[in-house]
């Protein structure tokens, strides 16, 4: 347990009752305050809301980061159409564009399209600038610039990924098509205003805080103001999403 006058960090192993501890903290310490509980999944948030209602804690609400992002988008007038395979479809379309020569066919065989989609996801949710795409591609083993089967006229994976991100943003802006990562990234990219429902938040709790990535953390801090008390519960040794930019620190 680590704390200062305003914030608390709870570290505990899986199954030790971290979520229950947050519930009891709301009941025993913050019952008269407006509390926002950030749960890692929709299901966990729904279960928390049921427990809050059963306990008569009507000033508290739970939601996952995607729901928070959706509230940013809908509150700013965006009508979105969710396509969870958006990046995979974009990656496939861009890679097949170069399926015209024997070298390109070899490239298609050697490159798993999901690699392009995975790289675009890492770049998007880590708030990476275009100048860092190649470095991220190399660090995560996605880049194929030195692949002898790749013709010089065929873009490398990191180049296709960068093009995919631009196309993804355009699809969102023109057609409202988004995936779950867009729900986190687009409110930040567009600098959307904080929905009014979050304006009165006095306490913000994070369940499984070790699994938040850079974009999720940025959206979380955008959602609350500097006077909000933060209670974070998690297990640094249980982090399962480091590949997606999650950082237990």
Tab-separated table of N, CA and C in Angstrom, residues 7 25 28 35 48 63 68 89 95 104-105 124 130 163 176 193 195 204 217-218 222 231 240:
chain	number	residue	atom	x	y	z
A	7	UNK	N	-3.798	10.550	-2.923
A	7	UNK	CA	-3.922	9.363	-3.759
A	7	UNK	C	-3.445	8.092	-3.043
A	25	UNK	N	-14.153	0.476	-0.129
A	25	UNK	CA	-13.655	1.846	0.051
A	25	UNK	C	-14.729	2.861	-0.318
A	28	UNK	N	-17.358	2.650	2.611
A	28	UNK	CA	-16.955	3.087	3.952
A	28	UNK	C	-16.282	4.460	3.980
A	35	UNK	N	-18.011	9.087	-7.489
A	35	UNK	CA	-16.867	8.206	-7.765
A	35	UNK	C	-16.977	7.606	-9.164
A	48	UNK	N	-19.575	-4.477	-11.321
A	48	UNK	CA	-19.352	-3.456	-10.296
A	48	UNK	C	-20.580	-2.566	-10.158
A	63	UNK	N	-17.211	2.064	-15.430
A	63	UNK	CA	-17.186	1.839	-16.876
A	63	UNK	C	-15.763	1.547	-17.310
A	68	UNK	N	-15.764	5.149	-21.754
A	68	UNK	CA	-15.417	6.552	-21.507
A	68	UNK	C	-15.112	7.250	-22.826
A	89	UNK	N	-8.633	-5.317	-41.850
A	89	UNK	CA	-9.150	-5.140	-43.204
A	89	UNK	C	-8.343	-4.100	-43.979
A	95	UNK	N	-1.782	-4.304	-48.301
A	95	UNK	CA	-0.776	-5.297	-48.689
A	95	UNK	C	-1.118	-5.902	-50.047
A	104	UNK	N	6.303	-9.486	-55.310
A	104	UNK	CA	5.219	-9.108	-54.414
A	104	UNK	C	4.512	-10.337	-53.860
A	105	UNK	N	4.359	-11.361	-54.697
A	105	UNK	CA	3.720	-12.591	-54.234
A	105	UNK	C	4.543	-13.231	-53.132
A	124	UNK	N	-0.782	3.276	-32.734
A	124	UNK	CA	-1.948	4.092	-32.383
A	124	UNK	C	-2.089	4.262	-30.880
A	130	UNK	N	4.773	9.824	-36.283
A	130	UNK	CA	5.143	9.120	-37.517
A	130	UNK	C	6.642	8.875	-37.618
A	163	UNK	N	0.786	4.138	-43.519
A	163	UNK	CA	-0.282	4.445	-44.466
A	163	UNK	C	-1.627	3.973	-43.925
A	176	UNK	N	-17.154	7.763	-39.871
A	176	UNK	CA	-17.417	7.400	-38.493
A	176	UNK	C	-17.092	5.961	-38.158
A	193	UNK	N	-13.723	17.871	-25.931
A	193	UNK	CA	-13.998	18.341	-24.564
A	193	UNK	C	-14.487	17.207	-23.674
A	195	UNK	N	-16.874	15.225	-21.398
A	195	UNK	CA	-18.327	15.177	-21.230
A	195	UNK	C	-18.751	15.708	-19.863
A	204	UNK	N	-11.562	9.035	-8.444
A	204	UNK	CA	-11.426	8.133	-9.585
A	204	UNK	C	-10.647	6.904	-9.156
A	217	UNK	N	-4.105	5.842	-20.388
A	217	UNK	CA	-3.732	6.708	-19.262
A	217	UNK	C	-3.982	8.174	-19.602
A	218	UNK	N	-3.634	8.543	-20.837
A	218	UNK	CA	-3.834	9.934	-21.251
A	218	UNK	C	-5.310	10.298	-21.233
A	222	UNK	N	-7.342	12.975	-18.882
A	222	UNK	CA	-8.138	13.995	-19.543
A	222	UNK	C	-9.535	14.028	-18.943
A	231	UNK	N	-7.459	6.418	-6.669
A	231	UNK	CA	-7.169	5.162	-5.988
A	231	UNK	C	-6.939	4.113	-7.063
A	240	UNK	N	-0.420	-8.216	-18.402
A	240	UNK	CA	-0.479	-9.113	-19.553
A	240	UNK	C	-0.534	-8.363	-20.878
